[in-house]
Coordinates of C-alpha atoms in Angstrom, one line a residue:
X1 CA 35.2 66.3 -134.7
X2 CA 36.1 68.5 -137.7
X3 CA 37.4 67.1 -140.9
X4 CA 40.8 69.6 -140.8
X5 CA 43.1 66.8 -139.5
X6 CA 42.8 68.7 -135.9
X7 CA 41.2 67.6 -132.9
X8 CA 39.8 69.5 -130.0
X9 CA 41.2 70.1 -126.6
X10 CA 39.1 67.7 -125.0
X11 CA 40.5 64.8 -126.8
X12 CA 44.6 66.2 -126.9
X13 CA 44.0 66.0 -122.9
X14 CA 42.4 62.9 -122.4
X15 CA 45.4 61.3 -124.9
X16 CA 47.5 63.3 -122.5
X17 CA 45.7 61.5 -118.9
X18 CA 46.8 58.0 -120.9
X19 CA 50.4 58.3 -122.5
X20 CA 51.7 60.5 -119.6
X21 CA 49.0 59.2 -117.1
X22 CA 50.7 55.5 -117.5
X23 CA 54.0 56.7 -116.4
X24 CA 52.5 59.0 -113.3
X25 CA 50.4 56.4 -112.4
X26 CA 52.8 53.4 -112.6
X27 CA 56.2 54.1 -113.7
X28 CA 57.2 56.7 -111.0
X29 CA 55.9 54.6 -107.7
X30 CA 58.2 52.1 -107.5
X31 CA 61.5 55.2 -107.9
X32 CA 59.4 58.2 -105.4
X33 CA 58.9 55.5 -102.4
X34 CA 61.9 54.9 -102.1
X35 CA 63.4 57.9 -101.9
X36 CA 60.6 59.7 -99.8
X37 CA 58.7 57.0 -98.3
X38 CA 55.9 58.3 -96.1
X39 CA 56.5 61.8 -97.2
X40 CA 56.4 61.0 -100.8
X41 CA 52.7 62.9 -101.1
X42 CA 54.4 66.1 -100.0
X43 CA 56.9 65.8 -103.1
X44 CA 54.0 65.6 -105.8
X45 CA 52.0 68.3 -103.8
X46 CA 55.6 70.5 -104.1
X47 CA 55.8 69.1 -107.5
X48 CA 52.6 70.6 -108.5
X49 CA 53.5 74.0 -107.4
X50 CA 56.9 74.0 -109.5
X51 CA 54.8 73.0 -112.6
X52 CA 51.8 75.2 -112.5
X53 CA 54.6 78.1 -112.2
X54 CA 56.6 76.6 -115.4
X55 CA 53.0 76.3 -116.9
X56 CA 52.9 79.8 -117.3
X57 CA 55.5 79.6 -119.3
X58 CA 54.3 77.0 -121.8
X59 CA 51.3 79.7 -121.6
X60 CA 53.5 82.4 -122.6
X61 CA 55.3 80.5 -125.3
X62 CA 51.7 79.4 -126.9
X63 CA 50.3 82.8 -126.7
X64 CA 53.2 84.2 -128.4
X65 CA 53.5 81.5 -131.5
X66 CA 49.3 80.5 -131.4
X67 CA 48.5 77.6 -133.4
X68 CA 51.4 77.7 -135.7
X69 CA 53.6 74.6 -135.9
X70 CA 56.5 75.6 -132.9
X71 CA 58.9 74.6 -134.6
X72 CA 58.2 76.0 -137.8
X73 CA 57.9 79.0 -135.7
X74 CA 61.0 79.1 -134.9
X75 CA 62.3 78.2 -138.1
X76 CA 60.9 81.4 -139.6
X77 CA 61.2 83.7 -136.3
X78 CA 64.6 82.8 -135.6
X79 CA 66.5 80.7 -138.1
X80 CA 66.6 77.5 -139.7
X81 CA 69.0 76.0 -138.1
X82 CA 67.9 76.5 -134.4
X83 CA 64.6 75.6 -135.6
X84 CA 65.7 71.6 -137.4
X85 CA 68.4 71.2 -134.8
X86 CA 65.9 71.6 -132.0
X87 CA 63.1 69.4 -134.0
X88 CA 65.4 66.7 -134.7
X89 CA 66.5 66.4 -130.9
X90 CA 63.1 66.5 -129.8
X91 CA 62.0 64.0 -132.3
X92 CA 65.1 61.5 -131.6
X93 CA 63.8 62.1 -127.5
X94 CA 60.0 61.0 -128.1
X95 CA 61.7 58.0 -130.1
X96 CA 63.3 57.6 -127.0
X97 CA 60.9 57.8 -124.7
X98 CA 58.5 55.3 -126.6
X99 CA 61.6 52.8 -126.1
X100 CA 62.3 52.7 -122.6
X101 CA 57.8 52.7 -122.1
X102 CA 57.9 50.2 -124.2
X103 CA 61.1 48.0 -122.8
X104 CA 59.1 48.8 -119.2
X105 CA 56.1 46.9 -120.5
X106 CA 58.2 44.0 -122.2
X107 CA 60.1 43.7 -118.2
X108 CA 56.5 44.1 -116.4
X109 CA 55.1 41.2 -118.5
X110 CA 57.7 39.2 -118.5
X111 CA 57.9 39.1 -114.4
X112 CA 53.8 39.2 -113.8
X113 CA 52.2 36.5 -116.2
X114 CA 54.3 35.5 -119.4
X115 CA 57.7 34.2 -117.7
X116 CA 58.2 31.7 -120.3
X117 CA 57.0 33.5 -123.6
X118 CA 59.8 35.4 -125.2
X119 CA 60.0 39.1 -125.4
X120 CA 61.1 39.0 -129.2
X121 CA 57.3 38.1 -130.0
X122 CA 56.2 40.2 -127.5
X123 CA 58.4 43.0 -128.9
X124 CA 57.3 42.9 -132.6
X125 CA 53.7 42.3 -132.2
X126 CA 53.5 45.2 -129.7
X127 CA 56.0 47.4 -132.2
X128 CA 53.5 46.6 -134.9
X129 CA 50.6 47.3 -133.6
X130 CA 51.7 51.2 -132.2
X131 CA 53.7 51.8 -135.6
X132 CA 50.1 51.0 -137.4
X133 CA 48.6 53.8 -134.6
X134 CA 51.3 56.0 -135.1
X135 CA 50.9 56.3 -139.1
X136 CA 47.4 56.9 -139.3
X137 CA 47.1 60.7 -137.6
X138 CA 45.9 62.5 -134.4
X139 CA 42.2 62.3 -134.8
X140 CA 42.7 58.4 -134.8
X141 CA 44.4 58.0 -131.7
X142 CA 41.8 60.4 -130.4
X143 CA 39.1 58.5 -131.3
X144 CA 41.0 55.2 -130.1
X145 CA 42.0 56.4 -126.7
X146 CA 38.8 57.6 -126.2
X147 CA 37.3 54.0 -126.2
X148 CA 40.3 52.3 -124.6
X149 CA 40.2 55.0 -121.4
X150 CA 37.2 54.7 -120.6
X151 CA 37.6 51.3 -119.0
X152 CA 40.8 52.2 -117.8
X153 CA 38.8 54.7 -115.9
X154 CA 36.1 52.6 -114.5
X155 CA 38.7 50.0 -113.6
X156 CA 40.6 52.7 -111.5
X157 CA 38.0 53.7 -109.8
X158 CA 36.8 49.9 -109.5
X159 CA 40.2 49.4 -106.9
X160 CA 40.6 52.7 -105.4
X161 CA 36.9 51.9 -104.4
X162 CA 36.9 47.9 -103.4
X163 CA 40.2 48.7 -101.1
X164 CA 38.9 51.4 -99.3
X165 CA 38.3 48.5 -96.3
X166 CA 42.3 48.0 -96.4
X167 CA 43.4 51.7 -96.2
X168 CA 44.5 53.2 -92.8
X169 CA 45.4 56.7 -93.5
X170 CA 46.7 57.0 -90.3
X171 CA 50.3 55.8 -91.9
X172 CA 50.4 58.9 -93.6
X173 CA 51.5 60.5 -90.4
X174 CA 53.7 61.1 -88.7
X175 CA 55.0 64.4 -91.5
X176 CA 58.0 65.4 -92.0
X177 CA 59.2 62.3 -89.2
X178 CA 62.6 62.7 -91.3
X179 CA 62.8 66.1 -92.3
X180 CA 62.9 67.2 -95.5
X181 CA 65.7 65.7 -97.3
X182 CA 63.3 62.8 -98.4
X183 CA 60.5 65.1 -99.6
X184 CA 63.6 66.8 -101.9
X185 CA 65.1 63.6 -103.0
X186 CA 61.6 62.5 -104.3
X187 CA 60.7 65.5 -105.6
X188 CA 62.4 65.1 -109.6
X189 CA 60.2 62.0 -109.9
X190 CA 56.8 63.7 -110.3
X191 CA 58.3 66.5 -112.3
X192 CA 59.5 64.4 -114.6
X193 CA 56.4 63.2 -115.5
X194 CA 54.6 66.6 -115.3
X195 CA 56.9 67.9 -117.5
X196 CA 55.5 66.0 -120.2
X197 CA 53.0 68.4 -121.0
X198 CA 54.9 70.5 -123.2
X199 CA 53.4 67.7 -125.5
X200 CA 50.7 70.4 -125.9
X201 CA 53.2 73.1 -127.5
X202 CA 54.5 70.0 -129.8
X203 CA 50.6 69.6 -131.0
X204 CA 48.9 73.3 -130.6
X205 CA 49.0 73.0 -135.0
X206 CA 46.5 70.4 -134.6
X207 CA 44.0 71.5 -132.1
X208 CA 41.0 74.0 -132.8
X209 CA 40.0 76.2 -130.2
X210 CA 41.7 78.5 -127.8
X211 CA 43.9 77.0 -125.6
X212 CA 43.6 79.2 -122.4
X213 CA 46.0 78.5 -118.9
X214 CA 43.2 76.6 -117.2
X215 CA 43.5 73.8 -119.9
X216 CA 47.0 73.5 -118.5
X217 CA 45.8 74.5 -114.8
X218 CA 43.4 71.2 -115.5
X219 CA 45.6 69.0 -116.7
X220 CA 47.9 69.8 -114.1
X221 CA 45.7 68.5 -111.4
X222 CA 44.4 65.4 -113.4
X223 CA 48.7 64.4 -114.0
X224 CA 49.1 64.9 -110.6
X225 CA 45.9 62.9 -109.1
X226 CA 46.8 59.8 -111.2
X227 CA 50.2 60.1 -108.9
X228 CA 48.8 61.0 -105.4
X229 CA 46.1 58.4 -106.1
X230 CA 47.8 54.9 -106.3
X231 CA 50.8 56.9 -104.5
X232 CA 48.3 57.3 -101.1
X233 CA 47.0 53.9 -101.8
X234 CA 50.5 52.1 -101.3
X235 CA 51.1 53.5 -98.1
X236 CA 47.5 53.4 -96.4
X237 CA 47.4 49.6 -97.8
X238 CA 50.9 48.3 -97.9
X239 CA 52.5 51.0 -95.4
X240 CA 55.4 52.6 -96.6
X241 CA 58.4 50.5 -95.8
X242 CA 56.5 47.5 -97.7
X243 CA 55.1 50.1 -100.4
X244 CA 59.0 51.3 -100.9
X245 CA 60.1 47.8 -101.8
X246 CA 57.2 46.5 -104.2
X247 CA 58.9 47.4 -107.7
X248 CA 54.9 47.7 -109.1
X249 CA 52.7 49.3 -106.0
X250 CA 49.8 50.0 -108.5
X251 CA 49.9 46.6 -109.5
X252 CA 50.0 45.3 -106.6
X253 CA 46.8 46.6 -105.3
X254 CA 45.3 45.0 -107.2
X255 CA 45.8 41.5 -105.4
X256 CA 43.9 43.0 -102.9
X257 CA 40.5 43.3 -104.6
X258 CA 37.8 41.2 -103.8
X259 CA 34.0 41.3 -104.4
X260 CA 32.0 38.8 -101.4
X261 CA 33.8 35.8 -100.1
X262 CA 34.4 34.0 -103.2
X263 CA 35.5 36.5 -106.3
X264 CA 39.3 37.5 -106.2
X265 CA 41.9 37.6 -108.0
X266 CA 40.9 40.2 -110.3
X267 CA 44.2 41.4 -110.7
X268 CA 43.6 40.2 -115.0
X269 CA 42.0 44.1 -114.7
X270 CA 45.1 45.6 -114.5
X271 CA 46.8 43.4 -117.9
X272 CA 44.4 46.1 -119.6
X273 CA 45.1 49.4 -117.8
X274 CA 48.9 48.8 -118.2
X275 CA 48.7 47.5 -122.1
X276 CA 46.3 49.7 -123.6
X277 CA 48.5 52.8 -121.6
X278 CA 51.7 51.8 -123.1
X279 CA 50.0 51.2 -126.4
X280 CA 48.8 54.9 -126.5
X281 CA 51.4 56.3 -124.8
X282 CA 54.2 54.5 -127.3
X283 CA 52.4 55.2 -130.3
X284 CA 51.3 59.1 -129.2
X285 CA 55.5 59.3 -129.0
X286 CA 56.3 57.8 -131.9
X287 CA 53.7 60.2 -133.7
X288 CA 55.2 62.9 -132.0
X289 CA 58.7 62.3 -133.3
X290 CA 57.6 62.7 -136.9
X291 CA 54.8 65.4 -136.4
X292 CA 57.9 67.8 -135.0
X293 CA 59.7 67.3 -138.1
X294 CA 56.7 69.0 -139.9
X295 CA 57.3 66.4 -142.6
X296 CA 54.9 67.4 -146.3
X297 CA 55.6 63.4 -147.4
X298 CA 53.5 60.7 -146.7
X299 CA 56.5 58.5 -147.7
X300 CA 59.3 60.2 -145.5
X301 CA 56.7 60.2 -142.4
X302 CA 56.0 56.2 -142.7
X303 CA 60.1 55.8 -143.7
X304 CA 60.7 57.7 -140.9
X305 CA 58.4 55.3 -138.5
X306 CA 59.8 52.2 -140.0
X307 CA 63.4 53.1 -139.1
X308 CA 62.4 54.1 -135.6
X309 CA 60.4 51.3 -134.9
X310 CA 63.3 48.9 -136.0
X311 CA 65.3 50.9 -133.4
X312 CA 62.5 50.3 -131.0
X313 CA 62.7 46.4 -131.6
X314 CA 66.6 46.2 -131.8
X315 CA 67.2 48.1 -128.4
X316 CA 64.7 46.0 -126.7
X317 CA 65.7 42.8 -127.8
X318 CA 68.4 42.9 -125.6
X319 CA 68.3 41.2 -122.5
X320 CA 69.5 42.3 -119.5
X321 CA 68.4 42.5 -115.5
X322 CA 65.0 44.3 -114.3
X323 CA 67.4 45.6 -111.9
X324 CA 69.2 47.4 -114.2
X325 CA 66.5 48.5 -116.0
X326 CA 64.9 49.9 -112.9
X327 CA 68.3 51.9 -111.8
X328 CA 68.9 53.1 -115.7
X329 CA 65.7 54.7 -115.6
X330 CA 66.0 56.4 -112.0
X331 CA 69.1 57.6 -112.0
X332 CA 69.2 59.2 -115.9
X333 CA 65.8 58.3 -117.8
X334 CA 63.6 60.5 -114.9
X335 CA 66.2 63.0 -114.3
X336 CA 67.6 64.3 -117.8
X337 CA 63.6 64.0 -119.0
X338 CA 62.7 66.6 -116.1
X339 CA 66.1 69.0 -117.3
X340 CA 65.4 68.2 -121.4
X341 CA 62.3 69.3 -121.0
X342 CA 62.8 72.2 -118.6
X343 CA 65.5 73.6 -121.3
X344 CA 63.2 73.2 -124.5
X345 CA 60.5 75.2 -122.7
X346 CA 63.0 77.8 -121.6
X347 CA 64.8 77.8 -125.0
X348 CA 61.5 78.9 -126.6
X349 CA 60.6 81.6 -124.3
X350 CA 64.0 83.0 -124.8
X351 CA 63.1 82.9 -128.6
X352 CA 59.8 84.0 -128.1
X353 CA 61.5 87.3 -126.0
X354 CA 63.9 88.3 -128.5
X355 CA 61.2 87.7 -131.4
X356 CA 58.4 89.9 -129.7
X357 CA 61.1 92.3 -128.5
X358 CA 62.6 92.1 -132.5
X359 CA 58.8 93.2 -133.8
X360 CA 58.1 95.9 -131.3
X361 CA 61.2 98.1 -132.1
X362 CA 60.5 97.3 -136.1
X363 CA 56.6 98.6 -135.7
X364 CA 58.4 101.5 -133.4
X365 CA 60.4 102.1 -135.9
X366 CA 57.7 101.9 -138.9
X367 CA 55.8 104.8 -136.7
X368 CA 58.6 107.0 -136.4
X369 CA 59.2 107.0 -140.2
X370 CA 55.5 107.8 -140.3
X371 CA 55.9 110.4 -138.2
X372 CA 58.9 112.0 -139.9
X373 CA 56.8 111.7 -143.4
X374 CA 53.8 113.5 -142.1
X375 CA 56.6 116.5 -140.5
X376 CA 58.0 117.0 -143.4
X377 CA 54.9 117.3 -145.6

């Protein structure tokens, strides 16, 4: 690792496989069974297709601006008003972001092994801990999520492996039994997590090395395996009528595991992969929402995280149903995330067009004058 503040593209996607990895791999089960059931593979593999397309957009957009803060970019290329009016919003959306991840962990811990203790505890010592992430820089939470994933890894790969006994793939089938209305109902799930990657624009400033379309090719297939993968296992353990109601189906493979007759209940395993997710994936957001600022001041940057992480405490403290929670973030969270997202990226190839198209007819217009000179003398 260099000592320039950057960090190479190695560690921006494996902090990419955890903070968006926790919501593929979790968050978007319990809404995507539901509304495609046993077809619910087919929307991620469609899903797939509509974001390695859109990827060659973020290609095009990177190519154009290189490793330049974007939005600094467009503050220069275009003007400073588009350029702070989009960095605020984008800011104020990671904040957002990091909130409803972190109000999902407060709700999943709560209902699987601290009934009793209250969230308010639970809310600040988490808040804490992430804003203390968050304020250090990139290379940190590089070099923490490399230690914290690793595990998370081996664990995944400790469940996928122990309930291979349990899995009949032949619930997969039959395809298409309802057409494809479910597969296009379940379809904005998985792209709202996809869509995430545009995290990569947000940090090209602070990585060193080319980043070239197979890095997003790559991550592409990694974000959508950690959705197929506990997204297959639902249905080939659980089936998917039973998979469609379980509000956690990762989790809940997890009560499954056993090693012999007499070691179960390893389901402890899982406490980790879900806490050290959020803790990356809340602090990567709230780092996020003061690196787009492109903030000089040490002072405004740690201001800036104190006043969001008050937020973060203040809108989670209030209670209200799981139920709620759960419908809140399927029917707006997921959805406007995919179309935020989707219009930021187009936004900037727009900008991107008009500035490329702005210098070519400039250096066209540099070489006529040159011409003219060199006719008249």
């Amino acid at each position: 690792m260099v000592k320039n503040g950057k960090i190479s593209i190695v560690q921006l996607s494996l902090i990419v496989m955890t903070a968006i990895g926790l919501k593929n791999h979790v968050t978007i089960l319990p809404h995507l069974l539901p509304a495609a059931k046993r077809d619910a593979w087919i929307s991620v593999l469609l899903s797939f297709g509509i974001i390695l397309i859109w990827c060659l957009l973020l290609f095009y957009i990177h190519k154009a601006t290189g490793h330049t803060n974007i939005f600094g970019w467009v503050e220069k290329n275009i003007g400073k008003v588009p350029g702070r009016t989009l960095s605020i919003t984008m800011s104020l959306f990671f904040a957002s972001l990091a909130a409803v991840s972190l109000k999902e962990m407060v709700v999943w811990t709560k209902v699987s092994y601290l009934p009793v203790t209250p969230p308010i505890f639970e809310i600040i010592l988490f808040t804490g801990l992430c804003f203390f992430l968050a304020s250090t820089n990139i290379q940190t939470i590089a070099i923490v999520n490399t230690f914290v994933l690793s595990a998370v890894i081996l664990f995944g790969f400790f469940v996928a492996i122990t309930n291979i006994q349990f899995k009949n793939y032949s619930l997969l089938q039959p395809i298409l039994e309802h057409g494809w209305s479910p597969v296009f109902a379940g379809i904005i799930y998985p792209l709202s997590g996809l869509i995430e990657l545009i995290v990569f624009l947000c940090l090209q400033q602070k990585v060193h090395g080319k980043i070239k379309f197979k890095v997003f090719v790559i991550n592409t297939i990694i974000l959508t395996w950690l959705i197929l993968g506990p997204l297959i296992g639902s249905i080939t353990e659980f089936g998917p009528i039973e998979a469609s109601r379980q509000k956690y189906p990762a989790f809940e493979q997890w009560g499954l595991v056993t090693l012999g007759r007499f070691i179960e209940h390893l389901d402890f395993l899982s406490i980790y992969q879900w806490l050290t997710g959020a803790f990356i994936r809340v602090s990567f957001f709230l780092f996020l929402s003061h690196e787009v600022l492109s903030l000089k001041n040490k002072r405004n940057k740690t201001k800036l995280l104190i006043v969001y992480s008050i937020i973060l405490i203040v809108s989670n403290s209030f209670s209200f149903s799981d139920v709620i929670l759960y419908y809140i973030i399927k029917t707006f969270i997921m959805p406007i995330t995919f179309w935020f997202f989707l219009a930021v990226s187009i936004l900037l190839s727009i900008f991107v067009f008009f500035s490329n198209r702005r210098k070519r007819r400039s250096s066209s217009d540099v070489q006529k004058n040159e011409k003219a000179t060199i006719q008249t003398e």
